[in-house]
PDB file of C-alpha atoms in Angstrom:
ATOM      1  CA  MET A   1      73.394 137.927 121.894  1.00 43.00           C
ATOM      2  CA  ASN A   2      71.162 137.987 124.956  1.00 41.00           C
ATOM      3  CA  PRO A   3      72.942 139.840 127.779  1.00 42.00           C
ATOM      4  CA  THR A   4      72.225 138.706 131.287  1.00 40.00           C
ATOM      5  CA  SER A   5      71.556 142.234 132.515  1.00 40.00           C
ATOM      6  CA  SER A   6      69.898 145.291 131.035  1.00 40.00           C
ATOM      7  CA  THR A   7      71.935 147.798 129.049  1.00 43.00           C
ATOM      8  CA  THR A   8      71.716 151.580 128.974  1.00 52.00           C
ATOM      9  CA  PHE A   9      72.924 154.318 126.651  1.00 57.00           C
ATOM     10  CA  VAL A  10      74.295 157.411 128.375  1.00 60.00           C
ATOM     11  CA  SER A  11      75.209 160.595 126.512  1.00 55.00           C
ATOM     12  CA  SER A  12      77.681 163.085 127.912  1.00 55.00           C
ATOM     13  CA  SER A  13      75.226 165.826 127.075  1.00 48.00           C
ATOM     14  CA  SER A  14      72.712 164.174 129.337  1.00 47.00           C
ATOM     15  CA  SER A  15      75.097 163.145 132.181  1.00 44.00           C
ATOM     16  CA  GLY A  16     111.948 131.717 104.051  1.00 45.00           C
ATOM     17  CA  SER A  17     114.602 133.578 101.922  1.00 42.00           C
ATOM     18  CA  ASN A  18     115.386 137.267 102.014  1.00 46.00           C
ATOM     19  CA  SER A  19     113.959 137.704  98.506  1.00 44.00           C
ATOM     20  CA  THR A  20     110.755 135.923  99.471  1.00 41.00           C
ATOM     21  CA  THR A  21     110.569 138.011 102.605  1.00 42.00           C
ATOM     22  CA  SER A  22     111.048 141.232 100.652  1.00 40.00           C
ATOM     23  CA  SER A  23     108.340 140.258  98.179  1.00 40.00           C
ATOM     24  CA  TRP A  24     105.980 139.440 101.038  1.00 40.00           C
ATOM     25  CA  LEU A  25     106.537 142.838 102.615  1.00 41.00           C
ATOM     26  CA  VAL A  26     106.161 144.748  99.373  1.00 39.00           C
ATOM     27  CA  HIS A  27     103.076 142.943  98.095  1.00 41.00           C
ATOM     28  CA  GLY A  28     101.430 141.680 101.240  1.00 44.00           C
ATOM     29  CA  LEU A  29     101.387 144.733 103.459  1.00 47.00           C
ATOM     30  CA  LEU A  30     100.713 148.400 102.846  1.00 45.00           C
ATOM     31  CA  SER A  31     102.207 151.119 105.006  1.00 44.00           C
ATOM     32  CA  GLY A  32      99.870 153.434 106.894  1.00 46.00           C
ATOM     33  CA  ALA A  33     100.406 156.187 104.334  1.00 44.00           C
ATOM     34  CA  ALA A  34     100.009 153.895 101.353  1.00 43.00           C
ATOM     35  CA  ILE A  35      96.728 152.400 102.530  1.00 42.00           C
ATOM     36  CA  VAL A  36      95.187 155.843 102.750  1.00 43.00           C
ATOM     37  CA  ALA A  37      96.264 156.584  99.171  1.00 44.00           C
ATOM     38  CA  ALA A  38      95.116 153.182  97.950  1.00 41.00           C
ATOM     39  CA  ALA A  39      91.715 153.584  99.541  1.00 41.00           C
ATOM     40  CA  GLY A  40      91.342 157.023  97.978  1.00 43.00           C
ATOM     41  CA  ALA A  41      92.144 155.633  94.534  1.00 39.00           C
ATOM     42  CA  TYR A  42      89.693 152.789  95.081  1.00 37.00           C
ATOM     43  CA  ILE A  43      86.876 155.188  95.859  1.00 37.00           C
ATOM     44  CA  ALA A  44      87.723 157.412  92.902  1.00 38.00           C
ATOM     45  CA  ILE A  45      87.514 154.622  90.321  1.00 33.00           C
ATOM     46  CA  SER A  46      84.616 152.686  91.847  1.00 36.00           C
ATOM     47  CA  THR A  47      81.036 152.859  90.741  1.00 30.00           C
ATOM     48  CA  ARG A  48      78.609 155.134  92.514  1.00 36.00           C
ATOM     49  CA  ARG A  49      77.344 152.230  94.590  1.00 38.00           C
ATOM     50  CA  SER A  50      80.857 151.166  95.625  1.00 43.00           C
ATOM     51  CA  ALA A  51      81.842 154.752  96.426  1.00 43.00           C
ATOM     52  CA  LYS A  52      79.223 154.700  99.169  1.00 61.00           C
ATOM     53  CA  PHE A  53      80.428 151.373 100.551  1.00 80.00           C
ATOM     54  CA  ARG A  54      80.794 151.324 104.341  1.00 92.00           C
ATOM     55  CA  ILE A  55      80.873 155.097 104.759  1.00 92.00           C
ATOM     56  CA  ARG A  56      79.231 155.527 108.185  1.00 96.00           C
ATOM     57  CA  VAL A  57      81.789 154.809 110.887  1.00 97.00           C
ATOM     58  CA  VAL A  58      81.431 154.614 114.672  1.00 98.00           C
ATOM     59  CA  GLY A  59      84.354 154.260 117.060  1.00 98.00           C
ATOM     60  CA  ILE A  60      83.862 152.325 120.292  1.00 97.00           C
ATOM     61  CA  ILE A  61      86.374 152.114 123.154  1.00 96.00           C
ATOM     62  CA  PRO A  62      85.502 149.025 125.231  1.00 94.00           C
ATOM     63  CA  ALA A  63      86.577 149.308 128.863  1.00 91.00           C
ATOM     64  CA  ARG A  64      86.175 147.077 131.885  1.00 86.00           C
ATOM     65  CA  PHE A  65      87.400 147.562 135.433  1.00 85.00           C
ATOM     66  CA  GLY A  66      88.080 143.932 136.253  1.00 74.00           C
ATOM     67  CA  SER A  67      91.268 142.450 134.827  1.00 69.00           C
ATOM     68  CA  SER A  68      93.329 139.477 135.960  1.00 62.00           C
ATOM     69  CA  ARG A  69      96.574 141.253 135.036  1.00 68.00           C
ATOM     70  CA  PHE A  70      95.729 144.864 135.913  1.00 76.00           C
ATOM     71  CA  GLN A  71      92.669 145.703 138.021  1.00 77.00           C
ATOM     72  CA  GLY A  72      91.155 149.104 137.225  1.00 85.00           C
ATOM     73  CA  LYS A  73      93.455 149.608 134.232  1.00 88.00           C
ATOM     74  CA  PRO A  74      91.268 152.121 132.293  1.00 91.00           C
ATOM     75  CA  LEU A  75      91.406 154.569 135.204  1.00 93.00           C
ATOM     76  CA  VAL A  76      95.137 154.370 135.947  1.00 93.00           C
ATOM     77  CA  PRO A  77      96.707 157.849 135.732  1.00 94.00           C
ATOM     78  CA  ILE A  78      99.039 158.495 132.789  1.00 94.00           C
ATOM     79  CA  LEU A  79     100.851 161.757 133.566  1.00 94.00           C
ATOM     80  CA  GLY A  80      97.843 163.089 135.437  1.00 93.00           C
ATOM     81  CA  LYS A  81      94.992 161.888 133.202  1.00 95.00           C
ATOM     82  CA  PRO A  82      93.094 158.577 133.304  1.00 95.00           C
ATOM     83  CA  MET A  83      94.340 156.254 130.562  1.00 93.00           C
ATOM     84  CA  ILE A  84      90.855 155.962 129.060  1.00 96.00           C
ATOM     85  CA  GLN A  85      90.752 159.749 128.656  1.00 96.00           C
ATOM     86  CA  ARG A  86      94.070 159.809 126.827  1.00 95.00           C
ATOM     87  CA  THR A  87      92.860 157.093 124.447  1.00 95.00           C
ATOM     88  CA  TRP A  88      89.591 158.955 123.850  1.00 96.00           C
ATOM     89  CA  GLU A  89      91.417 162.235 123.131  1.00 96.00           C
ATOM     90  CA  ARG A  90      93.633 160.521 120.546  1.00 94.00           C
ATOM     91  CA  ALA A  91      90.708 158.722 118.920  1.00 96.00           C
ATOM     92  CA  LYS A  92      88.771 161.973 118.584  1.00 97.00           C
ATOM     93  CA  LEU A  93      91.453 163.174 116.149  1.00 97.00           C
ATOM     94  CA  ALA A  94      90.660 160.428 113.602  1.00 97.00           C
ATOM     95  CA  THR A  95      89.005 161.921 110.518  1.00 97.00           C
ATOM     96  CA  THR A  96      87.072 158.802 109.444  1.00 97.00           C
ATOM     97  CA  ILE A  97      85.041 158.398 112.637  1.00 97.00           C
ATOM     98  CA  ASN A  98      81.592 159.994 112.650  1.00 97.00           C
ATOM     99  CA  LYS A  99      80.805 159.240 116.304  1.00 97.00           C
ATOM    100  CA  LEU A 100      82.844 157.993 119.270  1.00 98.00           C
ATOM    101  CA  PHE A 101      81.660 156.139 122.399  1.00 98.00           C
ATOM    102  CA  VAL A 102      83.089 154.409 125.458  1.00 97.00           C
ATOM    103  CA  ALA A 103      81.387 151.067 126.194  1.00 96.00           C
ATOM    104  CA  THR A 104      81.693 149.793 129.755  1.00 94.00           C
ATOM    105  CA  ASP A 105      79.943 147.708 132.410  1.00 91.00           C
ATOM    106  CA  ASP A 106      81.381 149.715 135.299  1.00 92.00           C
ATOM    107  CA  GLU A 107      79.811 152.827 136.821  1.00 95.00           C
ATOM    108  CA  ARG A 108      83.190 154.124 138.002  1.00 95.00           C
ATOM    109  CA  ILE A 109      84.520 154.155 134.451  1.00 95.00           C
ATOM    110  CA  ALA A 110      81.282 155.657 133.137  1.00 96.00           C
ATOM    111  CA  GLU A 111      81.384 158.495 135.671  1.00 97.00           C
ATOM    112  CA  ILE A 112      84.972 159.434 134.826  1.00 96.00           C
ATOM    113  CA  CYS A 113      84.269 159.307 131.085  1.00 97.00           C
ATOM    114  CA  LEU A 114      81.170 161.460 131.338  1.00 97.00           C
ATOM    115  CA  GLY A 115      83.229 163.898 133.369  1.00 97.00           C
ATOM    116  CA  PHE A 116      85.686 164.561 130.531  1.00 96.00           C
ATOM    117  CA  GLY A 117      82.950 164.746 127.892  1.00 96.00           C
ATOM    118  CA  ALA A 118      82.733 161.258 126.391  1.00 97.00           C
ATOM    119  CA  ASP A 119      79.490 159.576 125.371  1.00 97.00           C
ATOM    120  CA  VAL A 120      79.064 156.304 127.260  1.00 97.00           C
ATOM    121  CA  ILE A 121      77.146 153.109 126.512  1.00 96.00           C
ATOM    122  CA  MET A 122      76.539 150.840 129.483  1.00 95.00           C
ATOM    123  CA  THR A 123      76.905 147.166 128.585  1.00 93.00           C
ATOM    124  CA  SER A 124      76.402 143.935 130.485  1.00 89.00           C
ATOM    125  CA  GLU A 125      79.031 142.107 132.507  1.00 86.00           C
ATOM    126  CA  SER A 126      78.526 139.016 130.354  1.00 84.00           C
ATOM    127  CA  CYS A 127      80.696 140.347 127.502  1.00 87.00           C
ATOM    128  CA  ARG A 128      83.688 138.012 127.239  1.00 83.00           C
ATOM    129  CA  ASN A 129      85.945 140.342 125.255  1.00 85.00           C
ATOM    130  CA  GLY A 130      86.129 143.757 123.619  1.00 86.00           C
ATOM    131  CA  THR A 131      84.559 142.578 120.376  1.00 90.00           C
ATOM    132  CA  GLU A 132      81.467 141.276 122.156  1.00 91.00           C
ATOM    133  CA  ARG A 133      81.234 144.545 124.094  1.00 93.00           C
ATOM    134  CA  CYS A 134      81.388 146.503 120.827  1.00 95.00           C
ATOM    135  CA  SER A 135      78.702 144.244 119.371  1.00 94.00           C
ATOM    136  CA  GLU A 136      76.376 144.806 122.312  1.00 94.00           C
ATOM    137  CA  ALA A 137      76.988 148.559 122.221  1.00 95.00           C
ATOM    138  CA  LEU A 138      76.215 148.645 118.496  1.00 95.00           C
ATOM    139  CA  GLN A 139      72.767 147.139 119.127  1.00 93.00           C
ATOM    140  CA  GLN A 140      71.879 150.132 121.315  1.00 94.00           C
ATOM    141  CA  LEU A 141      72.736 152.856 118.816  1.00 94.00           C
ATOM    142  CA  ARG A 142      69.793 154.587 117.183  1.00 87.00           C
ATOM    143  CA  LYS A 143      71.699 155.510 114.036  1.00 90.00           C
ATOM    144  CA  LYS A 144      72.854 152.931 111.504  1.00 93.00           C
ATOM    145  CA  PHE A 145      76.596 152.518 110.985  1.00 96.00           C
ATOM    146  CA  ASP A 146      78.496 150.504 108.372  1.00 97.00           C
ATOM    147  CA  ILE A 147      81.823 150.096 110.192  1.00 98.00           C
ATOM    148  CA  VAL A 148      82.599 149.751 113.884  1.00 98.00           C
ATOM    149  CA  VAL A 149      86.143 150.537 115.049  1.00 98.00           C
ATOM    150  CA  ASN A 150      87.244 148.794 118.240  1.00 96.00           C
ATOM    151  CA  ILE A 151      89.794 151.130 119.825  1.00 95.00           C
ATOM    152  CA  GLN A 152      91.577 149.503 122.747  1.00 90.00           C
ATOM    153  CA  GLY A 153      91.327 151.639 125.879  1.00 87.00           C
ATOM    154  CA  ASP A 154      94.868 150.657 126.881  1.00 87.00           C
ATOM    155  CA  GLU A 155      96.461 152.375 123.848  1.00 88.00           C
ATOM    156  CA  PRO A 156      96.905 155.929 125.212  1.00 91.00           C
ATOM    157  CA  LEU A 157      99.276 156.874 122.375  1.00 90.00           C
ATOM    158  CA  ILE A 158      97.323 155.412 119.463  1.00 91.00           C
ATOM    159  CA  GLU A 159      97.872 157.517 116.347  1.00 93.00           C
ATOM    160  CA  PRO A 160      94.641 158.742 114.714  1.00 96.00           C
ATOM    161  CA  GLU A 161      96.236 157.943 111.354  1.00 96.00           C
ATOM    162  CA  ILE A 162      96.264 154.259 112.304  1.00 96.00           C
ATOM    163  CA  ILE A 163      92.559 154.392 113.109  1.00 97.00           C
ATOM    164  CA  ASP A 164      91.912 156.007 109.733  1.00 97.00           C
ATOM    165  CA  GLY A 165      94.134 153.411 108.074  1.00 97.00           C
ATOM    166  CA  VAL A 166      92.212 150.363 109.315  1.00 97.00           C
ATOM    167  CA  VAL A 167      88.902 152.009 108.376  1.00 97.00           C
ATOM    168  CA  LYS A 168      90.080 152.757 104.840  1.00 97.00           C
ATOM    169  CA  ALA A 169      91.519 149.243 104.538  1.00 97.00           C
ATOM    170  CA  LEU A 170      88.117 147.718 105.288  1.00 97.00           C
ATOM    171  CA  GLN A 171      86.378 150.131 102.942  1.00 96.00           C
ATOM    172  CA  ALA A 172      88.756 149.050 100.165  1.00 96.00           C
ATOM    173  CA  ALA A 173      88.352 145.292 100.805  1.00 96.00           C
ATOM    174  CA  PRO A 174      84.727 144.243 100.259  1.00 95.00           C
ATOM    175  CA  ASP A 175      85.676 140.571 100.694  1.00 96.00           C
ATOM    176  CA  ALA A 176      86.865 141.196 104.258  1.00 97.00           C
ATOM    177  CA  VAL A 177      84.701 141.652 107.357  1.00 97.00           C
ATOM    178  CA  PHE A 178      87.514 142.732 109.674  1.00 96.00           C
ATOM    179  CA  SER A 179      90.645 144.875 109.434  1.00 98.00           C
ATOM    180  CA  THR A 180      93.522 145.469 111.810  1.00 97.00           C
ATOM    181  CA  ALA A 181      97.072 146.789 112.010  1.00 97.00           C
ATOM    182  CA  VAL A 182     100.522 145.406 112.736  1.00 96.00           C
ATOM    183  CA  THR A 183     103.940 146.921 113.252  1.00 95.00           C
ATOM    184  CA  SER A 184     107.485 145.586 113.459  1.00 96.00           C
ATOM    185  CA  LEU A 185     108.129 143.305 116.432  1.00 95.00           C
ATOM    186  CA  LYS A 186     110.986 144.319 118.693  1.00 93.00           C
ATOM    187  CA  PRO A 187     113.405 141.461 119.560  1.00 93.00           C
ATOM    188  CA  GLU A 188     112.821 141.958 123.276  1.00 91.00           C
ATOM    189  CA  ASP A 189     109.085 141.307 122.772  1.00 92.00           C
ATOM    190  CA  ALA A 190     109.520 138.040 120.874  1.00 95.00           C
ATOM    191  CA  SER A 191     108.906 135.773 123.860  1.00 94.00           C
ATOM    192  CA  ASP A 192     106.369 137.985 125.649  1.00 93.00           C
ATOM    193  CA  PRO A 193     102.915 136.325 125.508  1.00 94.00           C
ATOM    194  CA  ASN A 194     101.281 139.722 126.058  1.00 88.00           C
ATOM    195  CA  ARG A 195     102.648 140.859 122.685  1.00 91.00           C
ATOM    196  CA  VAL A 196     100.530 139.126 120.059  1.00 95.00           C
ATOM    197  CA  LYS A 197     102.272 138.196 116.808  1.00 97.00           C
ATOM    198  CA  CYS A 198     100.737 137.960 113.337  1.00 98.00           C
ATOM    199  CA  VAL A 199     101.498 136.433 109.946  1.00 98.00           C
ATOM    200  CA  VAL A 200      99.815 137.461 106.688  1.00 98.00           C
ATOM    201  CA  ASP A 201      99.526 136.187 103.131  1.00 97.00           C
ATOM    202  CA  THR A 202     100.902 137.853 100.008  1.00 96.00           C
ATOM    203  CA  HIS A 203      97.698 139.864  99.561  1.00 96.00           C
ATOM    204  CA  GLY A 204      97.727 141.406 103.028  1.00 97.00           C
ATOM    205  CA  TYR A 205      95.148 139.119 104.667  1.00 98.00           C
ATOM    206  CA  ALA A 206      95.720 137.594 108.091  1.00 98.00           C
ATOM    207  CA  ILE A 207      96.748 133.932 108.262  1.00 98.00           C
ATOM    208  CA  TYR A 208      97.228 133.531 112.013  1.00 98.00           C
ATOM    209  CA  PHE A 209      97.758 135.295 115.336  1.00 98.00           C
ATOM    210  CA  SER A 210      99.687 133.853 118.278  1.00 98.00           C
ATOM    211  CA  ARG A 211     101.087 134.717 121.667  1.00 97.00           C
ATOM    212  CA  GLY A 212     104.157 132.722 120.683  1.00 97.00           C
ATOM    213  CA  LEU A 213     106.693 133.755 118.072  1.00 97.00           C
ATOM    214  CA  ILE A 214     105.466 133.116 114.523  1.00 98.00           C
ATOM    215  CA  PRO A 215     106.851 131.982 112.233  1.00 97.00           C
ATOM    216  CA  TYR A 216     109.052 129.749 114.370  1.00 96.00           C
ATOM    217  CA  ASN A 217     112.083 128.299 112.588  1.00 96.00           C
ATOM    218  CA  LYS A 218     113.688 124.916 113.181  1.00 95.00           C
ATOM    219  CA  SER A 219     116.766 126.403 114.872  1.00 95.00           C
ATOM    220  CA  GLY A 220     114.596 127.668 117.698  1.00 92.00           C
ATOM    221  CA  ASN A 221     116.324 131.060 117.505  1.00 93.00           C
ATOM    222  CA  ILE A 222     115.052 134.450 116.430  1.00 95.00           C
ATOM    223  CA  ASN A 223     116.064 135.269 112.873  1.00 96.00           C
ATOM    224  CA  PRO A 224     117.397 138.852 113.032  1.00 93.00           C
ATOM    225  CA  HIS A 225     116.684 139.285 109.315  1.00 94.00           C
ATOM    226  CA  PHE A 226     113.026 138.206 109.393  1.00 97.00           C
ATOM    227  CA  PRO A 227     110.327 140.912 109.620  1.00 96.00           C
ATOM    228  CA  TYR A 228     108.279 139.545 112.516  1.00 97.00           C
ATOM    229  CA  LEU A 229     105.015 141.406 113.080  1.00 97.00           C
ATOM    230  CA  LEU A 230     103.402 142.666 116.278  1.00 95.00           C
ATOM    231  CA  HIS A 231      99.616 142.945 116.318  1.00 95.00           C
ATOM    232  CA  LEU A 232      98.185 146.268 117.484  1.00 92.00           C
ATOM    233  CA  GLY A 233      94.903 146.372 119.378  1.00 84.00           C
ATOM    234  CA  ILE A 234      93.073 148.564 116.865  1.00 92.00           C
ATOM    235  CA  GLN A 235      90.577 146.705 114.666  1.00 94.00           C
ATOM    236  CA  SER A 236      87.475 147.483 112.639  1.00 97.00           C
ATOM    237  CA  TYR A 237      84.512 145.347 111.615  1.00 97.00           C
ATOM    238  CA  ASP A 238      81.741 145.339 109.083  1.00 97.00           C
ATOM    239  CA  ALA A 239      78.740 146.266 111.237  1.00 96.00           C
ATOM    240  CA  GLN A 240      76.547 143.434 109.945  1.00 95.00           C
ATOM    241  CA  PHE A 241      79.265 140.911 110.731  1.00 96.00           C
ATOM    242  CA  LEU A 242      79.774 142.347 114.212  1.00 95.00           C
ATOM    243  CA  LYS A 243      76.112 141.747 115.014  1.00 92.00           C
ATOM    244  CA  ILE A 244      76.509 138.005 114.425  1.00 93.00           C
ATOM    245  CA  TYR A 245      80.005 137.673 115.913  1.00 91.00           C
ATOM    246  CA  PRO A 246      78.824 136.761 119.450  1.00 89.00           C
ATOM    247  CA  GLU A 247      76.702 133.943 118.020  1.00 91.00           C
ATOM    248  CA  LEU A 248      79.631 132.319 116.221  1.00 93.00           C
ATOM    249  CA  THR A 249      80.802 129.149 117.908  1.00 91.00           C
ATOM    250  CA  SER A 250      84.001 129.528 119.921  1.00 92.00           C
ATOM    251  CA  THR A 251      86.873 127.757 118.212  1.00 96.00           C
ATOM    252  CA  PRO A 252      89.754 125.575 119.468  1.00 97.00           C
ATOM    253  CA  LEU A 253      92.555 127.929 118.438  1.00 98.00           C
ATOM    254  CA  GLN A 254      90.723 130.946 119.838  1.00 96.00           C
ATOM    255  CA  LEU A 255      90.320 129.232 123.199  1.00 96.00           C
ATOM    256  CA  GLU A 256      93.884 127.893 123.307  1.00 98.00           C
ATOM    257  CA  GLU A 257      95.527 131.227 122.457  1.00 97.00           C
ATOM    258  CA  ASP A 258      92.818 133.339 124.130  1.00 95.00           C
ATOM    259  CA  LEU A 259      92.678 135.591 121.055  1.00 95.00           C
ATOM    260  CA  GLU A 260      89.308 136.738 119.751  1.00 91.00           C
ATOM    261  CA  GLN A 261      90.669 137.350 116.225  1.00 94.00           C
ATOM    262  CA  LEU A 262      91.141 133.621 115.753  1.00 96.00           C
ATOM    263  CA  LYS A 263      87.408 132.960 116.007  1.00 95.00           C
ATOM    264  CA  VAL A 264      86.973 135.149 112.930  1.00 95.00           C
ATOM    265  CA  LEU A 265      89.623 133.281 110.938  1.00 97.00           C
ATOM    266  CA  GLU A 266      88.599 129.807 112.088  1.00 97.00           C
ATOM    267  CA  ASN A 267      85.026 130.479 110.987  1.00 96.00           C
ATOM    268  CA  GLY A 268      86.275 131.228 107.480  1.00 96.00           C
ATOM    269  CA  TYR A 269      86.063 135.027 107.356  1.00 97.00           C
ATOM    270  CA  LYS A 270      88.744 137.259 105.832  1.00 97.00           C
ATOM    271  CA  MET A 271      90.705 139.870 107.739  1.00 98.00           C
ATOM    272  CA  LYS A 272      92.663 142.688 106.075  1.00 98.00           C
ATOM    273  CA  VAL A 273      95.954 143.754 107.665  1.00 98.00           C
ATOM    274  CA  ILE A 274      97.944 146.970 107.238  1.00 97.00           C
ATOM    275  CA  LYS A 275     101.470 147.579 108.454  1.00 96.00           C
ATOM    276  CA  VAL A 276     102.259 150.855 110.221  1.00 95.00           C
ATOM    277  CA  ASP A 277     105.119 152.469 112.097  1.00 91.00           C
ATOM    278  CA  HIS A 278     104.202 152.493 115.771  1.00 85.00           C
ATOM    279  CA  ASP A 279     106.820 152.716 118.519  1.00 77.00           C
ATOM    280  CA  ALA A 280     104.521 152.801 121.516  1.00 65.00           C
ATOM    281  CA  HIS A 281     102.575 149.761 122.654  1.00 67.00           C
ATOM    282  CA  GLY A 282      99.590 149.212 124.911  1.00 77.00           C
ATOM    283  CA  VAL A 283      99.495 149.012 128.681  1.00 85.00           C
ATOM    284  CA  ASP A 284      99.127 145.353 129.698  1.00 80.00           C
ATOM    285  CA  THR A 285     100.709 145.399 133.150  1.00 82.00           C
ATOM    286  CA  PRO A 286     101.421 148.035 135.836  1.00 84.00           C
ATOM    287  CA  GLU A 287     105.061 148.071 134.712  1.00 86.00           C
ATOM    288  CA  ASP A 288     104.000 149.353 131.291  1.00 87.00           C
ATOM    289  CA  VAL A 289     102.676 152.624 132.777  1.00 90.00           C
ATOM    290  CA  GLU A 290     106.177 153.874 133.565  1.00 90.00           C
ATOM    291  CA  LYS A 291     107.320 152.972 130.033  1.00 89.00           C
ATOM    292  CA  ILE A 292     104.462 154.954 128.475  1.00 90.00           C
ATOM    293  CA  GLU A 293     105.072 157.955 130.719  1.00 92.00           C
ATOM    294  CA  SER A 294     108.798 157.928 129.889  1.00 91.00           C
ATOM    295  CA  LEU A 295     107.982 157.825 126.192  1.00 88.00           C
ATOM    296  CA  MET A 296     105.582 160.731 126.555  1.00 90.00           C
ATOM    297  CA  ARG A 297     108.224 162.804 128.348  1.00 92.00           C
ATOM    298  CA  GLU A 298     110.744 162.015 125.627  1.00 90.00           C
ATOM    299  CA  ARG A 299     108.283 163.190 122.976  1.00 88.00           C
ATOM    300  CA  ASN A 300     107.184 166.238 124.974  1.00 88.00           C
ATOM    301  CA  LEU A 301     103.561 165.084 124.849  1.00 84.00           C
ATOM    302  CA  PRO A 302     101.169 166.948 127.168  1.00 78.00           C
TER     303      PRO A 302
END
């Protein structure tokens, strides 16, 4: 990728049927706890070479000020702290991440992040999505990393265990270049295009993502017995794949749905999916801020 403007690294120190459905859930998706155990077993029985597979992990929180739905979203206060700070504080608790950065093209975001102690990578304004911003940030890092975790800046309540889960899933799936997480879809979110839905195969690999309800049955009604899945923003990539991601041709489904994950699938790459319990969701609109704050008060979160 050739950004249109120069980039700078800034360190904080320097400034079907029910039976079919049940089978699919049991065999196709692992819970957050199970994926950690499975990955541990995989490492224990692997060869010495495999045990060192994708061990160096960097977390990157992409953040931009401009947004058609919510201008200045990363800096919106969530119970007194900027949302980007709350996401960073949660991500710092993940045990699999060796280094954590915020990647942004906006000096206002960079200044706030440096103020609370984050390391910041300045990226160009030409990045079209968070994955491209992570890719550009990766090119600037002096150290070599095997996995890059894209942690959405609008997930102020992201559990560190979910971050660890997607990392371990990718470490345990050498045929995949991408891993992500899903949770159960709430009925009230079924028709919301801001809540991205996902379907997976019986081995836990992604088949498709959509802003519409999937699968969609012929009755046109929500099936209260079907385990619809909501995609969470967290995702991790093989670092070598992430370097070539911006050069991949944009694809029809990606452009129609406006979902960057579809470019990965349409180009023939495999994506591992884990299922986790996650009540909170990201902040997509100003109305979501009040929901997040109410949830934090209910849980007595500082």
